[in-house]
Coordinates of N, CA, C and O in Angstrom, one line a residue:
R1 N 70.6 64.5 104.4 CA 71.2 63.9 105.6 C 72.5 64.5 105.9 O 73.3 64.8 105.1
Y2 N 72.7 64.8 107.2 CA 74.0 65.4 107.7 C 74.9 64.3 108.1 O 74.5 63.3 108.7
V3 N 76.2 64.4 107.7 CA 77.3 63.5 108.2 C 78.3 64.4 108.9 O 78.8 65.3 108.4
I4 N 78.5 64.0 110.2 CA 79.5 64.6 111.0 C 80.8 63.8 111.0 O 80.7 62.6 111.4
V5 N 81.9 64.3 110.6 CA 83.2 63.6 110.7 C 83.9 64.2 111.9 O 84.2 65.4 112.0
F6 N 84.2 63.2 112.8 CA 84.9 63.6 114.1 C 86.2 62.9 114.2 O 86.2 61.7 114.2
N7 N 87.3 63.7 114.4 CA 88.6 63.1 114.5 C 88.8 62.8 116.0 O 88.9 63.7 116.8
C8 N 88.9 61.5 116.3 CA 89.0 61.1 117.7 C 90.4 61.3 118.2 O 91.4 61.2 117.5
S9 N 90.5 61.5 119.6 CA 91.8 61.6 120.2 C 91.7 61.0 121.6 O 90.6 60.7 122.1
D10 N 92.8 61.0 122.3 CA 92.8 60.5 123.7 C 92.1 61.5 124.6 O 91.9 61.2 125.8
G11 N 91.8 62.7 124.1 CA 91.0 63.7 124.9 C 89.5 63.6 124.9 O 88.8 64.3 125.6
V12 N 89.0 62.6 124.1 CA 87.6 62.4 124.0 C 87.1 61.7 125.3 O 87.7 60.8 125.8
D13 N 86.0 62.3 125.9 CA 85.4 61.6 127.1 C 84.0 61.2 126.8 O 83.4 61.6 125.8
Y14 N 83.4 60.5 127.7 CA 82.0 59.9 127.5 C 81.0 61.0 127.5 O 79.9 60.9 126.8
K15 N 81.2 62.1 128.2 CA 80.2 63.2 128.2 C 80.1 63.9 126.8 O 79.1 64.2 126.3
M16 N 81.3 64.0 126.2 CA 81.4 64.6 124.8 C 80.6 63.7 123.8 O 79.9 64.2 123.0
T17 N 80.9 62.4 123.9 CA 80.2 61.5 123.0 C 78.7 61.4 123.2 O 77.9 61.3 122.3
A18 N 78.3 61.5 124.5 CA 76.9 61.4 124.8 C 76.2 62.6 124.2 O 75.1 62.4 123.6
K19 N 76.7 63.8 124.2 CA 76.1 65.0 123.6 C 76.0 64.8 122.1 O 75.0 65.1 121.4
M20 N 77.1 64.3 121.5 CA 77.1 64.1 120.0 C 76.1 63.0 119.6 O 75.3 63.2 118.7
F21 N 76.1 61.9 120.3 CA 75.1 60.8 120.0 C 73.7 61.2 120.2 O 72.8 60.8 119.5
S22 N 73.4 62.0 121.3 CA 72.1 62.5 121.5 C 71.6 63.3 120.3 O 70.5 63.2 119.8
G23 N 72.5 64.2 119.8 CA 72.1 65.0 118.7 C 71.9 64.1 117.4 O 71.0 64.4 116.6
L24 N 72.7 63.1 117.2 CA 72.6 62.2 116.1 C 71.2 61.5 116.1 O 70.5 61.5 115.1
A25 N 70.9 61.0 117.3 CA 69.6 60.3 117.4 C 68.4 61.2 117.2 O 67.4 60.7 116.6
Q26 N 68.5 62.4 117.6 CA 67.3 63.3 117.5 C 67.2 63.9 116.2 O 66.1 64.5 115.8
T27 N 68.3 63.9 115.4 CA 68.2 64.5 114.0 C 68.3 63.5 112.9 O 68.0 63.9 111.7
G28 N 68.6 62.3 113.2 CA 68.8 61.3 112.2 C 70.1 61.4 111.4 O 70.2 60.8 110.3
A29 N 71.0 62.2 111.9 CA 72.3 62.4 111.2 C 73.2 61.1 111.4 O 72.9 60.3 112.2
W30 N 74.3 61.1 110.6 CA 75.3 60.1 110.7 C 76.6 60.7 111.2 O 76.8 61.9 111.1
A31 N 77.4 59.9 111.9 CA 78.7 60.3 112.3 C 79.8 59.3 111.9 O 79.5 58.1 111.9
C32 N 80.9 59.8 111.4 CA 82.1 59.0 111.2 C 83.1 59.4 112.2 O 83.6 60.5 112.3
L33 N 83.4 58.4 113.1 CA 84.4 58.6 114.1 C 85.7 58.2 113.6 O 86.1 57.0 113.6
D34 N 86.5 59.1 113.1 CA 87.8 58.8 112.5 C 88.9 58.5 113.5 O 88.9 59.2 114.5
E35 N 89.6 57.5 113.3 CA 90.7 57.0 114.2 C 90.1 56.7 115.6 O 90.6 57.1 116.6
F36 N 89.0 56.0 115.5 CA 88.3 55.6 116.7 C 89.2 55.0 117.8 O 89.0 55.2 119.0
N37 N 90.2 54.2 117.4 CA 91.0 53.5 118.4 C 92.1 54.4 119.0 O 92.9 54.0 119.8
R38 N 92.0 55.7 118.8 CA 92.8 56.7 119.6 C 92.1 57.0 120.9 O 92.8 57.6 121.8
I39 N 90.8 56.7 121.1 CA 90.1 57.0 122.3 C 90.7 56.0 123.4 O 90.9 54.8 123.1
T40 N 90.8 56.4 124.6 CA 91.3 55.5 125.7 C 90.4 54.3 125.9 O 89.2 54.5 125.7
V41 N 90.9 53.2 126.3 CA 90.1 52.0 126.4 C 89.0 52.2 127.4 O 87.9 51.7 127.2
E42 N 89.2 52.9 128.5 CA 88.2 53.1 129.5 C 87.0 53.9 128.9 O 85.8 53.5 129.2
V43 N 87.3 54.8 128.1 CA 86.2 55.6 127.4 C 85.5 54.8 126.3 O 84.3 54.8 126.1
L44 N 86.3 54.0 125.6 CA 85.8 53.1 124.5 C 84.6 52.2 125.1 O 83.6 52.0 124.4
S45 N 84.8 51.7 126.3 CA 83.8 50.9 126.9 C 82.5 51.6 127.0 O 81.4 51.1 126.7
V46 N 82.5 52.8 127.5 CA 81.3 53.6 127.7 C 80.7 54.0 126.3 O 79.5 53.9 126.1
V47 N 81.5 54.4 125.4 CA 81.1 54.7 124.1 C 80.4 53.5 123.4 O 79.3 53.7 122.8
A48 N 80.9 52.4 123.6 CA 80.3 51.2 123.0 C 78.9 51.0 123.6 O 77.9 50.6 122.9
T49 N 78.8 51.2 124.9 CA 77.4 51.1 125.5 C 76.5 52.1 125.0 O 75.3 51.8 124.8
Q50 N 77.0 53.4 124.8 CA 76.1 54.4 124.3 C 75.6 54.1 122.9 O 74.4 54.2 122.6
I51 N 76.5 53.6 122.1 CA 76.1 53.2 120.7 C 75.1 52.1 120.8 O 74.1 52.1 120.0
G52 N 75.3 51.1 121.7 CA 74.4 50.0 121.8 C 73.0 50.4 122.2 O 72.0 49.8 121.7
V53 N 72.9 51.4 123.1 CA 71.6 51.8 123.6 C 70.8 52.4 122.4 O 69.7 52.2 122.2
I54 N 71.5 53.2 121.6 CA 70.9 53.9 120.4 C 70.5 52.8 119.4 O 69.3 52.8 118.9
M55 N 71.4 51.9 119.1 CA 71.0 50.8 118.1 C 69.9 49.9 118.6 O 69.1 49.5 117.8
S56 N 69.8 49.7 119.9 CA 68.7 48.9 120.4 C 67.4 49.6 120.2 O 66.4 49.0 119.9
A57 N 67.4 50.9 120.4 CA 66.2 51.7 120.2 C 65.8 51.7 118.7 O 64.6 51.6 118.4
V58 N 66.7 51.8 117.8 CA 66.5 51.8 116.4 C 65.8 50.4 116.1 O 64.8 50.3 115.4
K59 N 66.5 49.4 116.6 CA 66.0 48.0 116.3 C 64.6 47.8 116.8 O 63.8 47.1 116.2
A60 N 64.3 48.4 117.9 CA 62.9 48.2 118.5 C 61.9 49.2 117.9 O 60.7 49.2 118.3
R61 N 62.4 50.0 117.0 CA 61.5 51.0 116.3 C 60.8 51.9 117.3 O 59.7 52.3 117.1
A62 N 61.6 52.3 118.3 CA 61.1 53.2 119.3 C 61.0 54.7 118.8 O 61.8 55.0 117.9
E63 N 60.0 55.4 119.2 CA 59.9 56.8 118.9 C 60.7 57.7 119.8 O 61.2 58.8 119.5
T64 N 60.8 57.2 121.1 CA 61.6 57.9 122.1 C 62.4 56.8 122.9 O 62.0 55.6 122.8
F65 N 63.4 57.2 123.5 CA 64.1 56.2 124.4 C 64.9 57.0 125.5 O 65.1 58.2 125.4
F66 N 65.3 56.3 126.5 CA 66.1 56.8 127.6 C 67.5 56.8 127.3 O 68.1 55.7 127.1
F67 N 68.2 57.9 127.3 CA 69.6 58.0 127.0 C 70.3 59.0 127.9 O 70.0 60.2 128.0
E68 N 71.3 58.5 128.6 CA 72.1 59.3 129.5 C 71.3 60.2 130.4 O 71.5 61.5 130.5
G69 N 70.3 59.7 131.0 CA 69.5 60.4 132.0 C 68.3 61.2 131.5 O 67.6 61.8 132.3
Q70 N 68.0 61.1 130.3 CA 66.8 61.8 129.8 C 66.1 61.0 128.6 O 66.8 60.2 128.0
T71 N 64.9 61.3 128.5 CA 64.1 60.7 127.4 C 64.2 61.6 126.2 O 64.0 62.8 126.3
I72 N 64.7 61.0 125.0 CA 64.9 61.8 123.8 C 64.1 61.1 122.7 O 63.9 59.9 122.7
R73 N 63.8 61.9 121.6 CA 63.2 61.3 120.5 C 64.2 60.6 119.6 O 65.4 60.9 119.7
L74 N 63.7 59.8 118.7 CA 64.6 59.0 117.9 C 64.2 59.1 116.4 O 63.0 58.8 116.1
I75 N 65.1 59.6 115.6 CA 64.9 59.5 114.1 C 65.8 58.3 113.7 O 67.0 58.4 113.8
P76 N 65.2 57.2 113.3 CA 65.9 56.0 113.1 C 66.9 55.9 111.9 O 67.6 54.9 111.8
S77 N 67.0 57.0 111.2 CA 68.1 57.0 110.1 C 69.4 57.3 110.6 O 70.4 57.3 109.9
C78 N 69.6 57.6 112.0 CA 70.9 57.9 112.5 C 71.8 56.7 112.4 O 71.4 55.6 112.3
G79 N 73.1 57.0 112.3 CA 74.1 56.0 112.2 C 75.5 56.4 112.7 O 75.8 57.6 112.7
V80 N 76.3 55.5 113.1 CA 77.6 55.7 113.6 C 78.5 54.8 112.9 O 78.3 53.6 112.9
F81 N 79.6 55.3 112.3 CA 80.6 54.6 111.6 C 81.9 54.9 112.1 O 82.1 56.0 112.6
V82 N 82.9 54.0 112.1 CA 84.2 54.3 112.6 C 85.3 53.9 111.6 O 85.1 53.0 110.8
T83 N 86.4 54.6 111.7 CA 87.6 54.2 111.0 C 88.7 53.9 112.1 O 88.7 54.6 113.1
M84 N 89.6 53.0 111.8 CA 90.7 52.7 112.7 C 92.0 52.5 111.9 O 91.9 52.0 110.8
N85 N 93.1 52.9 112.5 CA 94.4 52.7 111.9 C 95.3 52.0 112.9 O 96.0 52.6 113.6
P86 N 95.1 50.7 113.0 CA 95.8 49.9 114.0 C 97.3 49.9 113.7 O 97.7 50.0 112.5
G87 N 98.1 49.8 114.7 CA 99.5 49.7 114.6 C 100.3 51.0 114.6 O 101.5 50.9 114.7
Y88 N 99.6 52.1 114.5 CA 100.3 53.4 114.6 C 100.5 53.7 116.1 O 99.8 53.3 117.0
A89 N 101.6 54.5 116.4 CA 101.8 55.0 117.7 C 100.7 55.7 118.3 O 100.0 56.5 117.6
G90 N 100.3 55.5 119.5 CA 99.2 56.2 120.2 C 97.9 55.6 119.9 O 96.9 56.1 120.4
R91 N 97.8 54.5 119.3 CA 96.5 53.8 119.0 C 96.3 52.7 119.9 O 97.3 51.9 120.2
A92 N 95.1 52.5 120.5 CA 94.8 51.5 121.4 C 94.4 50.2 120.6 O 93.7 50.4 119.6
E93 N 94.7 49.1 121.2 CA 94.1 47.9 120.6 C 92.7 47.7 121.2 O 92.5 47.9 122.4
L94 N 91.7 47.5 120.4 CA 90.3 47.4 120.9 C 90.1 46.1 121.7 O 90.6 45.1 121.3
P95 N 89.4 46.2 122.8 CA 89.2 45.0 123.6 C 88.2 44.1 122.9 O 87.4 44.6 122.0
E96 N 88.1 42.9 123.2 CA 87.2 41.9 122.6 C 85.8 42.3 122.8 O 85.3 42.8 123.6

């Protein structure tokens, strides 16, 4: 199994995460999003939705699912994990 460690920053956008999550879903790989709370709050909202779509497909045991405008295959061993360092300068507080 592949594990991708990605160091998040305020330069991360939803298009970048969509490409990464699409690859994870299609290969069954895992990702660790390090310092997740460095992503801007506006982008965090979209990223949470993207992760939710993938996790719903896994829960439904789907073989394919619709993600960001296209139908892709799903290898259900994919996973997304995050680390956060709250309280440091430049870190966003996550919304509820």
